[in-house]
Coordinates of C-alpha atoms in Angstrom, one line a residue:
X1 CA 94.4 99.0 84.3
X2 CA 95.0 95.3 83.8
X3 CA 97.4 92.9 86.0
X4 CA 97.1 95.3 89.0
X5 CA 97.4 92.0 91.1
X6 CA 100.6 91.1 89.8
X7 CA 102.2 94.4 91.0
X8 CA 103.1 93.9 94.1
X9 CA 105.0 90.4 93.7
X10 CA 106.9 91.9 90.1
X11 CA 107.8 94.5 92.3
X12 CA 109.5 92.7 95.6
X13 CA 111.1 90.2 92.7
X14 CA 112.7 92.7 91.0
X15 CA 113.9 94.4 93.5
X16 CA 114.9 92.5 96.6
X17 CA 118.7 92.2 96.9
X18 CA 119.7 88.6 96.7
X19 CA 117.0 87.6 93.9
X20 CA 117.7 86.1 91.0
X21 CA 116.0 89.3 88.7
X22 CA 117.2 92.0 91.2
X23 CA 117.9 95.1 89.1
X24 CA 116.0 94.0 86.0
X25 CA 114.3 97.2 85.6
X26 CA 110.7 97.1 83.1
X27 CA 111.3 99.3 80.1
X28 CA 108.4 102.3 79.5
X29 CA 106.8 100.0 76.8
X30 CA 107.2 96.7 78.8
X31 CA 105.0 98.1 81.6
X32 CA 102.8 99.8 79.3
X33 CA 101.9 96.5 77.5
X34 CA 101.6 94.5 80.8
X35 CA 99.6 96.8 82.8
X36 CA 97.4 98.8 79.9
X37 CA 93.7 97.8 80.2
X38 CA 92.3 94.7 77.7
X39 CA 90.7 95.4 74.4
X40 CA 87.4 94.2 76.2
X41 CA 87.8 97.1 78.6
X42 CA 88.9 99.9 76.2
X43 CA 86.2 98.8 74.3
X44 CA 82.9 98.9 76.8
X45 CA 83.8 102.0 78.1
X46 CA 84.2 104.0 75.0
X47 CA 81.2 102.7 74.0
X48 CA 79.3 103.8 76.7
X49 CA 81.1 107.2 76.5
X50 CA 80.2 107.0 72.3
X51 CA 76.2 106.4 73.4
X52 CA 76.2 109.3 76.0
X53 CA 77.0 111.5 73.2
X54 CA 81.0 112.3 74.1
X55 CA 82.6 112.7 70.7
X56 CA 85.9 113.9 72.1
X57 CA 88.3 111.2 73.6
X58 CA 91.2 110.0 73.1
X59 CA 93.0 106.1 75.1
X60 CA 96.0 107.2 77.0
X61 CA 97.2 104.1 78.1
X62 CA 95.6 103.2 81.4
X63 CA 93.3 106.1 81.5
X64 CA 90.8 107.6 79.0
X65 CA 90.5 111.4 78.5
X66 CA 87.4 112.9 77.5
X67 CA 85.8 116.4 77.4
X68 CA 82.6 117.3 78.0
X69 CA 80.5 120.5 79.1
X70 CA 79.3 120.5 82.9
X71 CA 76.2 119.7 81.8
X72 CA 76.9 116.4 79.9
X73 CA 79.3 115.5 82.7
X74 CA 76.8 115.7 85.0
X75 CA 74.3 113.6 82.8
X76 CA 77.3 111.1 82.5
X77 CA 78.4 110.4 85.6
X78 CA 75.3 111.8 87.7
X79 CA 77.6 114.0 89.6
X80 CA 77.2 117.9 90.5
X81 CA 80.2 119.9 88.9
X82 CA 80.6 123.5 90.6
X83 CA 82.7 126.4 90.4
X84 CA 84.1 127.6 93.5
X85 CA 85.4 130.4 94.4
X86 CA 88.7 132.2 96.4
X87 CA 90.9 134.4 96.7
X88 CA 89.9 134.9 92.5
X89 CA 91.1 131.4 92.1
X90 CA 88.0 129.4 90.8
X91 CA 88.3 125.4 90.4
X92 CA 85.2 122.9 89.0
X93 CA 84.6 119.9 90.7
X94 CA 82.3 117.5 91.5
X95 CA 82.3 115.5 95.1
X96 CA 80.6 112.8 94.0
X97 CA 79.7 110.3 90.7
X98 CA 78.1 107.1 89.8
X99 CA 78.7 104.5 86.7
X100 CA 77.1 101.8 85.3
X101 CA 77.0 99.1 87.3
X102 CA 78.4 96.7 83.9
X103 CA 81.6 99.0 84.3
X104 CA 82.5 98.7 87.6
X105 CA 85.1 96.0 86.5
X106 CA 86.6 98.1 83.7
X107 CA 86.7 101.5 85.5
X108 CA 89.0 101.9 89.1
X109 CA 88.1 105.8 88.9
X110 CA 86.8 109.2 87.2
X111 CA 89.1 112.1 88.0
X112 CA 87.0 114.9 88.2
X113 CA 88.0 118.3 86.0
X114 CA 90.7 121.0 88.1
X115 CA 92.0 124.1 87.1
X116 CA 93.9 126.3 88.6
X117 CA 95.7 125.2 92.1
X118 CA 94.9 125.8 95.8
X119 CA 95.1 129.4 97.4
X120 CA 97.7 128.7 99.3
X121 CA 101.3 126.4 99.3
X122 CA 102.3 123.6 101.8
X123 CA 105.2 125.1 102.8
X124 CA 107.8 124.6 105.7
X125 CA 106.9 127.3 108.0
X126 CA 110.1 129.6 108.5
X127 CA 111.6 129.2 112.0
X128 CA 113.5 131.4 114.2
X129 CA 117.4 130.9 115.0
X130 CA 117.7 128.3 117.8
X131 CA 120.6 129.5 120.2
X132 CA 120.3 126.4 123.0
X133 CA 122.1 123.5 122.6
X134 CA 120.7 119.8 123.6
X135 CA 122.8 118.5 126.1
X136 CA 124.8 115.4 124.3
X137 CA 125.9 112.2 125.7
X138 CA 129.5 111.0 125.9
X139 CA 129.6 109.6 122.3
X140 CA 129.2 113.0 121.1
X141 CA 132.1 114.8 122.3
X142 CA 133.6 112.6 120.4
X143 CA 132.0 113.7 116.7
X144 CA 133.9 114.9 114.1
X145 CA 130.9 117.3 113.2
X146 CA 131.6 121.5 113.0
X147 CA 130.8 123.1 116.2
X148 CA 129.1 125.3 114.1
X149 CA 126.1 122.3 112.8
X150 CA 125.0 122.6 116.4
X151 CA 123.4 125.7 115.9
X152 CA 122.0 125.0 111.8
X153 CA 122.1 123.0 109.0
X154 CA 124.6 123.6 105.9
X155 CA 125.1 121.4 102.8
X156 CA 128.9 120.5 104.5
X157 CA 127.0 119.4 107.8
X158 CA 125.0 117.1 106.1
X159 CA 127.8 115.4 103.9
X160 CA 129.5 115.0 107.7
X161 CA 126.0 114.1 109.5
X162 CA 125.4 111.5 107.0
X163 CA 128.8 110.2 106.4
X164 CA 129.3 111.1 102.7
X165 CA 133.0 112.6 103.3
X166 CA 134.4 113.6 99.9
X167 CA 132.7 111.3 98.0
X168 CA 133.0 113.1 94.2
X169 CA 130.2 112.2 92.1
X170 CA 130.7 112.1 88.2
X171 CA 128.1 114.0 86.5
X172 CA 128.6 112.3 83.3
X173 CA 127.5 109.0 85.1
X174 CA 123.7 109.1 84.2
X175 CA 122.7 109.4 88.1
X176 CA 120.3 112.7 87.8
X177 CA 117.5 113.6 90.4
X178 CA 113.7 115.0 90.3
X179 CA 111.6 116.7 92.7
X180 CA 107.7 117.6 92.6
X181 CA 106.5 120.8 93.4
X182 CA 102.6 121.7 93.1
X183 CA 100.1 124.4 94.3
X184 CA 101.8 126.9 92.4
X185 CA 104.8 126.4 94.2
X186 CA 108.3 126.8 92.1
X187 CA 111.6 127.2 92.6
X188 CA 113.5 130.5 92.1
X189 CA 116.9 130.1 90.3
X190 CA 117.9 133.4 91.8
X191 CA 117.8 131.7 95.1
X192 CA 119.5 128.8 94.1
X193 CA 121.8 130.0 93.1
X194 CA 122.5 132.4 95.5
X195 CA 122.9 129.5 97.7
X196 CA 125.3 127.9 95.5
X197 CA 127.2 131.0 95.8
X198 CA 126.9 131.0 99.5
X199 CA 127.9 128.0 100.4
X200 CA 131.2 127.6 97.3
X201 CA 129.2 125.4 95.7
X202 CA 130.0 126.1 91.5
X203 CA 127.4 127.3 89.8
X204 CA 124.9 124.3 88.6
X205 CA 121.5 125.1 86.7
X206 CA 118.6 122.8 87.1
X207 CA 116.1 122.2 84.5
X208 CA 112.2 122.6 84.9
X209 CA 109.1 120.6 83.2
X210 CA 105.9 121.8 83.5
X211 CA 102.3 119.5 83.9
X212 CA 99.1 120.7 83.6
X213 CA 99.0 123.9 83.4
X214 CA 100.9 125.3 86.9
X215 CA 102.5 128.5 87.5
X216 CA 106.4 129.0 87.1
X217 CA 106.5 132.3 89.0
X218 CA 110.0 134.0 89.6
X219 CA 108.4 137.1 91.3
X220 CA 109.9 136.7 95.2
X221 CA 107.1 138.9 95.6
X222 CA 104.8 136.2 95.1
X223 CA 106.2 133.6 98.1
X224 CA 105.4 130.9 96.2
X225 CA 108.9 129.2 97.0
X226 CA 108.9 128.1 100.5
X227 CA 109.0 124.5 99.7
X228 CA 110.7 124.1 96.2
X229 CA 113.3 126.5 97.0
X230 CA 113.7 123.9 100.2
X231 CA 113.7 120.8 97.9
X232 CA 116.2 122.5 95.1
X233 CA 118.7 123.9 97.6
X234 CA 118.4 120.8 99.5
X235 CA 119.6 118.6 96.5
X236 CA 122.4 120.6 95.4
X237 CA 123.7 120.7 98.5
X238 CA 124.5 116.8 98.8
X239 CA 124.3 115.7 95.6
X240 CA 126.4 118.6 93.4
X241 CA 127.1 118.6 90.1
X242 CA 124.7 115.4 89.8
X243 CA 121.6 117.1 87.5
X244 CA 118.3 117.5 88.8
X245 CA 114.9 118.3 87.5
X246 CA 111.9 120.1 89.0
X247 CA 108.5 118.9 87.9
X248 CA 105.6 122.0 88.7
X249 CA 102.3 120.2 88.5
X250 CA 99.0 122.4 88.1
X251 CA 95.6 121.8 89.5
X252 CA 94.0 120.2 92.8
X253 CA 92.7 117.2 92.9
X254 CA 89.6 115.4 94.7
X255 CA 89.3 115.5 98.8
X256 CA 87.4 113.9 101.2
X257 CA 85.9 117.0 103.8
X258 CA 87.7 117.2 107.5
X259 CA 88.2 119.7 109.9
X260 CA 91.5 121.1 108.3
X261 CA 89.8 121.1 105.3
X262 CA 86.1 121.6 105.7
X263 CA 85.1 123.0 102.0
X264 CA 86.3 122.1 98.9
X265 CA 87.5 126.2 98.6
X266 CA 89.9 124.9 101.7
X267 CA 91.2 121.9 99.1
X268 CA 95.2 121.7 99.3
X269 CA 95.5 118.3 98.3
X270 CA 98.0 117.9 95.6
X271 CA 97.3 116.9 91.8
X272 CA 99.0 113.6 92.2
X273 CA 97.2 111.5 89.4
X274 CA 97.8 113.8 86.5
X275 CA 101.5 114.2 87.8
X276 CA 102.0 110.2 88.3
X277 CA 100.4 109.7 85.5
X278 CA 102.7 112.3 83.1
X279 CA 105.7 110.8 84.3
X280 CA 104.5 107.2 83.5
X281 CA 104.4 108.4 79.8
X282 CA 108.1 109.6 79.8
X283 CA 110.9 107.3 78.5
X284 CA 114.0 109.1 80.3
X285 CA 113.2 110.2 84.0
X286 CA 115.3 110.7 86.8
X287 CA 116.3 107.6 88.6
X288 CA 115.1 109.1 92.3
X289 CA 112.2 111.3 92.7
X290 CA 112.0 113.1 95.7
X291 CA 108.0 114.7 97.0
X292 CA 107.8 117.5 99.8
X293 CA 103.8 116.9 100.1
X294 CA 101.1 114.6 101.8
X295 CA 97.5 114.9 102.5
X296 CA 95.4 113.2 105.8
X297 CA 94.7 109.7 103.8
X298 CA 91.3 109.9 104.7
X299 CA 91.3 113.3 103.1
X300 CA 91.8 111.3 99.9
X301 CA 89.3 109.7 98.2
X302 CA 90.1 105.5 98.9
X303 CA 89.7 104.8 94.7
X304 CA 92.0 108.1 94.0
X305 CA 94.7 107.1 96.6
X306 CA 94.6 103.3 95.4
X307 CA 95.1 104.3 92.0
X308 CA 98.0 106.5 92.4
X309 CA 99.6 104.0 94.9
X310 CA 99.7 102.0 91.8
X311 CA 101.1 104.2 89.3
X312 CA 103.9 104.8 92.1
X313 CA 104.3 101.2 91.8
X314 CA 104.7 100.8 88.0
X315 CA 107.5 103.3 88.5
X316 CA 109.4 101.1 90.7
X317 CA 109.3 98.5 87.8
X318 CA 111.0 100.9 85.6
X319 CA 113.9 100.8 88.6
X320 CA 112.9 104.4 89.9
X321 CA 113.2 105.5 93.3
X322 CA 110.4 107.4 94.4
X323 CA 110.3 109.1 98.2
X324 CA 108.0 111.1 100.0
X325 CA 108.2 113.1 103.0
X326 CA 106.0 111.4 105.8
X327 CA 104.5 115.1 107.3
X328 CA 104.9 117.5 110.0
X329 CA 101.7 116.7 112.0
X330 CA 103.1 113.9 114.2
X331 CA 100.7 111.3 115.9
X332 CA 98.0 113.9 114.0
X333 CA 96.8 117.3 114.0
X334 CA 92.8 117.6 113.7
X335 CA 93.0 114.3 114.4
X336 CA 89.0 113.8 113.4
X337 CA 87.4 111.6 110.7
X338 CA 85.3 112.8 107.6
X339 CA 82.4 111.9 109.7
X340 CA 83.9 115.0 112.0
X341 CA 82.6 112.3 114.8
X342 CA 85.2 109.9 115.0
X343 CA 88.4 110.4 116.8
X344 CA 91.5 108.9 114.9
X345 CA 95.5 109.4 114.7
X346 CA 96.2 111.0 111.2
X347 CA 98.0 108.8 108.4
X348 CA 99.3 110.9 105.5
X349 CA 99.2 110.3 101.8
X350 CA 100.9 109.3 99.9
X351 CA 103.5 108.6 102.8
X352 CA 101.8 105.3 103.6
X353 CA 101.6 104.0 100.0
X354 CA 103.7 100.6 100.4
X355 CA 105.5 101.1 97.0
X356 CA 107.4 104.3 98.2
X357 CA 109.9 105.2 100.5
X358 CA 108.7 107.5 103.1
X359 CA 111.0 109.7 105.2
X360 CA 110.5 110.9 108.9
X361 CA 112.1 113.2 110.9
X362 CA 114.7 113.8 113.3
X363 CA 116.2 116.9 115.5
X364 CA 119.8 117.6 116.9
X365 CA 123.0 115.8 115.2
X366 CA 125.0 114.4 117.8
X367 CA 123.0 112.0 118.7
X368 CA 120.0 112.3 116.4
X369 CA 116.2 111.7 118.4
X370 CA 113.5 111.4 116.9
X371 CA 111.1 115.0 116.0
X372 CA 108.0 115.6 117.5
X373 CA 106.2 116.8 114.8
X374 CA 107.5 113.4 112.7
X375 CA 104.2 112.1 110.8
X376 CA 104.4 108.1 111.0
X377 CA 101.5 105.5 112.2
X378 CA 99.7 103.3 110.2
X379 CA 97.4 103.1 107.3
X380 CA 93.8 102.9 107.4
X381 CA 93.8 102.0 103.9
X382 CA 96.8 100.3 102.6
X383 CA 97.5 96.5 104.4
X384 CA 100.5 95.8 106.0
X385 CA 102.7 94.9 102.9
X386 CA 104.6 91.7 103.6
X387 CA 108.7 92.9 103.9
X388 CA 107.2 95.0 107.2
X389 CA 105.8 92.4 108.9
X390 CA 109.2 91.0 110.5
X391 CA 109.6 94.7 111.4
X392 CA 106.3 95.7 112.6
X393 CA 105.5 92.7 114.8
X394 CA 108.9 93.2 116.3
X395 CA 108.0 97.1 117.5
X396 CA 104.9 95.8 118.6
X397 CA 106.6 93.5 120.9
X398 CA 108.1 96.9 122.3
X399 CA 104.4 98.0 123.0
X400 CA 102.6 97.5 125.8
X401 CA 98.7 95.8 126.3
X402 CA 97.5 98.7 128.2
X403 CA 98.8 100.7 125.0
X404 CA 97.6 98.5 122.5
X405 CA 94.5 98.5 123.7
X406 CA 94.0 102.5 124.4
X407 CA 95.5 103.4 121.1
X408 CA 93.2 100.8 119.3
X409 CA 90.1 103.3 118.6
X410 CA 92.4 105.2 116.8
X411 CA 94.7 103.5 114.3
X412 CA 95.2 100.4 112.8
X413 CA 97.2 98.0 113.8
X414 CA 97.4 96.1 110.7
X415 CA 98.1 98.9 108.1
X416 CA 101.2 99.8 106.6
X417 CA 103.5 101.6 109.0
X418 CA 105.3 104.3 108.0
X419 CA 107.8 106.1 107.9
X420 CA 110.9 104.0 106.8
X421 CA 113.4 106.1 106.7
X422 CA 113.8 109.5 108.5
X423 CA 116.5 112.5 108.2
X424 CA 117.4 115.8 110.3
X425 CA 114.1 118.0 109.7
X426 CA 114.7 120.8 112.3
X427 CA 116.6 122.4 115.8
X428 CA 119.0 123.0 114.5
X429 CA 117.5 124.5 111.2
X430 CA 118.5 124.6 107.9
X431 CA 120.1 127.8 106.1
X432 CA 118.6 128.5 103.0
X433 CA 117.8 131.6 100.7
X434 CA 114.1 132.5 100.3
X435 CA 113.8 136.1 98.3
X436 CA 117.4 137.0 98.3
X437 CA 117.8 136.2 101.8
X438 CA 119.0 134.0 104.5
X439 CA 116.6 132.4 106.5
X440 CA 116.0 129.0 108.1
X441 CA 113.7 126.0 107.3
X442 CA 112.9 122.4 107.5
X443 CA 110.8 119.3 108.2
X444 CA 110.3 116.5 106.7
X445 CA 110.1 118.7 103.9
X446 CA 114.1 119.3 104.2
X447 CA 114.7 115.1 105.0
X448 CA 113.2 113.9 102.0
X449 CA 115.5 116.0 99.5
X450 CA 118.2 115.1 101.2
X451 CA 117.3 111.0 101.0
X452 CA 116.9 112.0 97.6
X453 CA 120.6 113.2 97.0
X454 CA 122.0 110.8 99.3
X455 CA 120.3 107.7 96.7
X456 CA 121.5 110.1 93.8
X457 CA 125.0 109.4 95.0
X458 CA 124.1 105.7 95.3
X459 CA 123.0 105.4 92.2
X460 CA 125.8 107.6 90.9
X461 CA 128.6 104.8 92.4
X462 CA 126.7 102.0 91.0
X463 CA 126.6 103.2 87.6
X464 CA 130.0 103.8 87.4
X465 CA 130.8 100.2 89.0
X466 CA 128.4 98.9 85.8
X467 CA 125.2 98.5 87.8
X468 CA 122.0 99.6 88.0
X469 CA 119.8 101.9 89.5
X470 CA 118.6 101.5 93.0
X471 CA 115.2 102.0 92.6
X472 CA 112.3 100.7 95.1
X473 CA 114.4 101.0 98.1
X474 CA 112.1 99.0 100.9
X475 CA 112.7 95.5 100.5
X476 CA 116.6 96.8 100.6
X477 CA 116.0 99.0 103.7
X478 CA 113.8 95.9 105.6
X479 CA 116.5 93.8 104.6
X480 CA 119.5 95.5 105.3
X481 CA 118.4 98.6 107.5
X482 CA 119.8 97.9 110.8
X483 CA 123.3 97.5 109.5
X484 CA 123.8 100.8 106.9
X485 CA 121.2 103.0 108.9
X486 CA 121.7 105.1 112.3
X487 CA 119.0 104.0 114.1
X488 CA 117.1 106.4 116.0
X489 CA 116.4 105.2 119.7
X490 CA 115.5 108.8 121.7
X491 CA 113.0 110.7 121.7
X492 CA 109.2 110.7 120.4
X493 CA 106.4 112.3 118.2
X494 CA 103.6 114.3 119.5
X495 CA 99.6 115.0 118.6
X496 CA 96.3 115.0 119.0
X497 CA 96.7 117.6 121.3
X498 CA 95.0 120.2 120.0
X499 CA 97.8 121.7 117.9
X500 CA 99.3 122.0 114.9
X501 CA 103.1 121.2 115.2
X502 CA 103.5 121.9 111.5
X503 CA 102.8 125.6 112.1
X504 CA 102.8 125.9 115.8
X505 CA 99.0 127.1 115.5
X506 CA 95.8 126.0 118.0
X507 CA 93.5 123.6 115.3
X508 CA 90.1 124.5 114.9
X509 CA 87.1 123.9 117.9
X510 CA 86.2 120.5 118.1
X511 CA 89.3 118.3 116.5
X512 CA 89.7 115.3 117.7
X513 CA 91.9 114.7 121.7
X514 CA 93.7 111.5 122.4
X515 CA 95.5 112.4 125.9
X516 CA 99.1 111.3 125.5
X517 CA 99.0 110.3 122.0
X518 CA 102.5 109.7 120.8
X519 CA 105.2 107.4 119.0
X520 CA 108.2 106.7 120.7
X521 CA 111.6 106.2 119.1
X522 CA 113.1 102.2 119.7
X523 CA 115.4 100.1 118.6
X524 CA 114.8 99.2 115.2
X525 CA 111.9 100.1 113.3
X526 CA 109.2 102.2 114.5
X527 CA 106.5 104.6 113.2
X528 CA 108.0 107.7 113.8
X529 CA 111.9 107.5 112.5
X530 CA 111.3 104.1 110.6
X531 CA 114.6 102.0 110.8
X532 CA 116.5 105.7 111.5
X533 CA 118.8 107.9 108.7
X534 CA 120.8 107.2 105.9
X535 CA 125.2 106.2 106.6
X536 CA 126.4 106.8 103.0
X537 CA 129.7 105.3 104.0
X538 CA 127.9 102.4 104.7
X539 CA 125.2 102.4 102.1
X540 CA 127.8 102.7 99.6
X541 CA 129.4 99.4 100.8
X542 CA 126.3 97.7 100.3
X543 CA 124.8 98.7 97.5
X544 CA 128.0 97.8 95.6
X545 CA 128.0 94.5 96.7
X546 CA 125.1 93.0 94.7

């Protein structure tokens, strides 16, 4: 990939409100031709590929495919391919690889061969009825939410939570929404719409496209639904009749060994490259694509990370808004380097790439504080882009020396906080329909759906004022965030405890303790909420103003 230094500035040009190109989207051809590698690169590389004997290739824009047997691959790149074995799930991959050191210009990466997905799905864990009620403050009594939100989460409390009211959007205005699932996760349309019939909502279908080789299974039986079920109910919810698309994505790709995932048979990162990279090929996508996974970043190779970071990126310049829950494992959960040595607070990928929109969590409605089990921090390996640093250096203001300094060992400072947005994840729970029955769920998992619908909407009233799509929302939401967002000023997240707060489980002997290791909710930004959750009302106002 050529130009790859020119991404971020096209980027913040194009879409920082107030510019003079704001909205003046790249077409699919436009950012193939500016970011495909030179001649000069396509042509050194497939000449050493041609002299190692690889007769099978073919130049997909960026990225070369070839095939070989393990045993030429292993020649090629001097890795170690391998077949592990699960749960009768075998995968092939290599943990390691070297190149030429006259290619180290021309090549950012070598994805390694996947085949089938991880044993088992990320998925919200299912959480019993909450009876208590938080005490409120005086503002509260006054709401003009149900009672009945107090105790869980329907699609009408969300259109009151986040202001949305009776806002009817057209389905013939071109807004439309996607959402990724992988690790053999898929949505069940019996579910769906069950829920749709639950909740009066008419019946709306939802289309699916398949990458890679994954598994659409329909057998509840199966329970491979937890999260897309989440993701699709979610949507429809807030954003009926607007169209939506799931993308299932097979494989797994490369990890980085920790102590929540020690072998590569434990791998449950997701196939992000092959899924980034099949949507970069597609003329006509959604114009908001919504993600209900993340990975520890240093569970992710650096190159693999960097690299899908940037095809994130090139989808921004097609004026697509992509989002990304930021996790479940607060402050972190193992909370250990690779080196299973050093003690460190866990970023998540792809959360904390800067060219996304990554959503946090929050509990109660009424007012909203911040969840405990809210991933957010900073990145080890993306910088601190530049529309944070106003907001950064002014939390940091907020944080004491004596913090500073004890916190120090463990994060950094000067990486790209995250989250940036957040949304209701849990107590009180959403109602949704896993195998034919009610049950309740959430997370960040649930808030980054609903972002999704919520901008679907956006995008929905902009079209039919004659605009364009939203899509990279941050240098909007650093701009502009205090005035159309809630911010979130209570509460805190919670880890490196010993504890998982994603599932509520002890993590293994040996992860990584930082007493009182938390993120506290302030005014403004912080990294645990971001700059708080979305006021459609208000959001509305703005975005059709420029």
């Amino acid at each position: 990939m050529q130009n790859v230094d020119q991404l971020e500035s096209k980027l913040l040009d194009l879409s920082t409100p107030g510019g003079e190109n704001y909205g003046q989207w790249l077409s699919h051809d436009e950012v193939k031709s500016t970011f495909s590698p030179s001649k000069e690169a396509v042509s050194s590389v497939t000449k050493w590929l041609k002299s190692n004997g690889v007769k099978h290739y073919k130049v997909n824009g960026a990225f070369i495919d070839f095939a070989l047997d393990v045993a030429g691959a292993n020649s090629l790149l001097g890795g170690d391919y391998q077949y592990y074995v699960k749960d009768g799930q075998t995968k092939l991959r290599t943990l390691s690889y070297s190149i030429p050191n006259s290619l180290a210009e021309h090549i950012q990466y070598v994805d390694p061969s996947t085949n089938f997905g991880a044993t088992s799905a990320f998925t919200p864990v299912p959480r019993p009825s909450r009876t208590t009620v938080t005490k409120r403050n005086d503002a509260a009594s006054k709401s003009s939410i149900d009672a009945s939100c107090q105790t869980s989460i329907t699609p009408s409390c969300l259109k009151q939570l986040y202001n949305v009211g009776d806002y009817a959007p057209d389905v013939e205005s071109g807004s439309s929404i996607g959402f990724s699932s992988f690790l053999n996760q898929s949505a069940l349309f019996s579910d769906v719409f069950q829920f749709e019939d639950k909740f009066g909502i008419p019946k709306q279908n939802f289309t699916k496209v398949l990458i890679n080789n994954p598994i659409n299974d329909q057998n509840p039986a199966s329970k491979n639904y937890g999260e897309a079920n989440l993701d699709a109910e979610n949507i429809v919810g807030i954003a009926h009749p607007l169209p939506f698309t799931e993308y299932l994505t097979g494989g797994a790709p490369p990890f980085v060994p920790n102590i929540d995932q020690p072998t590569a048979a434990d791998n449950q990162n997701e196939p992000y490259l092959p899924y980034f990279r099949y949507l970069l090929t597609q003329k006509d996508l959604p114009a908001v694509i919504s993600t209900s996974y993340g990975d520890e970043e240093d569970g992710v190779p650096r190159e693999y990370a960097t690299l899908t970071c940037n095809l994130i990126g090139l989808l921004g310049l097609r004026g697509i808004t992509v989002i990304f829950s930021s996790g479940d494992l607060g402050v972190g959960a193992g909370c250990l380097a690779p080196d299973y040595k050093t003690v460190e607070f866990n970023a998540i990928f792809p959360a904390t790439c800067p060219y996304l929109t990554s959503v946090g969590g929050t509990v109660d409605v009424t007012p909203e504080i911040a969840w405990d089990g809210s991933s957010g921090g900073f990145s080890k390996y993306f910088a601190r882009p530049s529309y944070q640093n106003h907001a950064v250096k002014t939390y940091m203001k907020t944080v004491s020396d004596k913090t500073k300094k004890y916190y120090a060992p463990y994060t950094n400072w000067n990486g790209r906080g995250f989250p940036d947005v957040s949304g209701h994840s849990v107590s009180p729970d959403y109602e949704v329909i896993y195998a034919g029955k009610q049950a309740r769920s959430g997370g960040t998992s649930a808030a980054a759906p609903v972002w999704a619908g919520i901008v679907g909407l956006l995008n929905d009233a902009r079209f039919r004022a004659g605009k364009g799509s939203l899509g990279w929302l941050n240098p909007l939401i650093y701009k502009y965030g205090p005035k159309v967002l809630t911010d979130i000023t209570g509460g805190y997240s919670i880890g490196c405890d010993g504890n998982n707060t994603q599932t509520g489980q002890p993590e293994p002997a040996g992860s990584g303790l930082v007493p009182g290791a938390r993120w506290n909710a302030t005014i403004g930004w912080d990294p645990v909420t971001g700059y708080g959750s979305p006021d459609f009302g208000k959001l509305k106002d703005l975005v059709l103003s420029f």
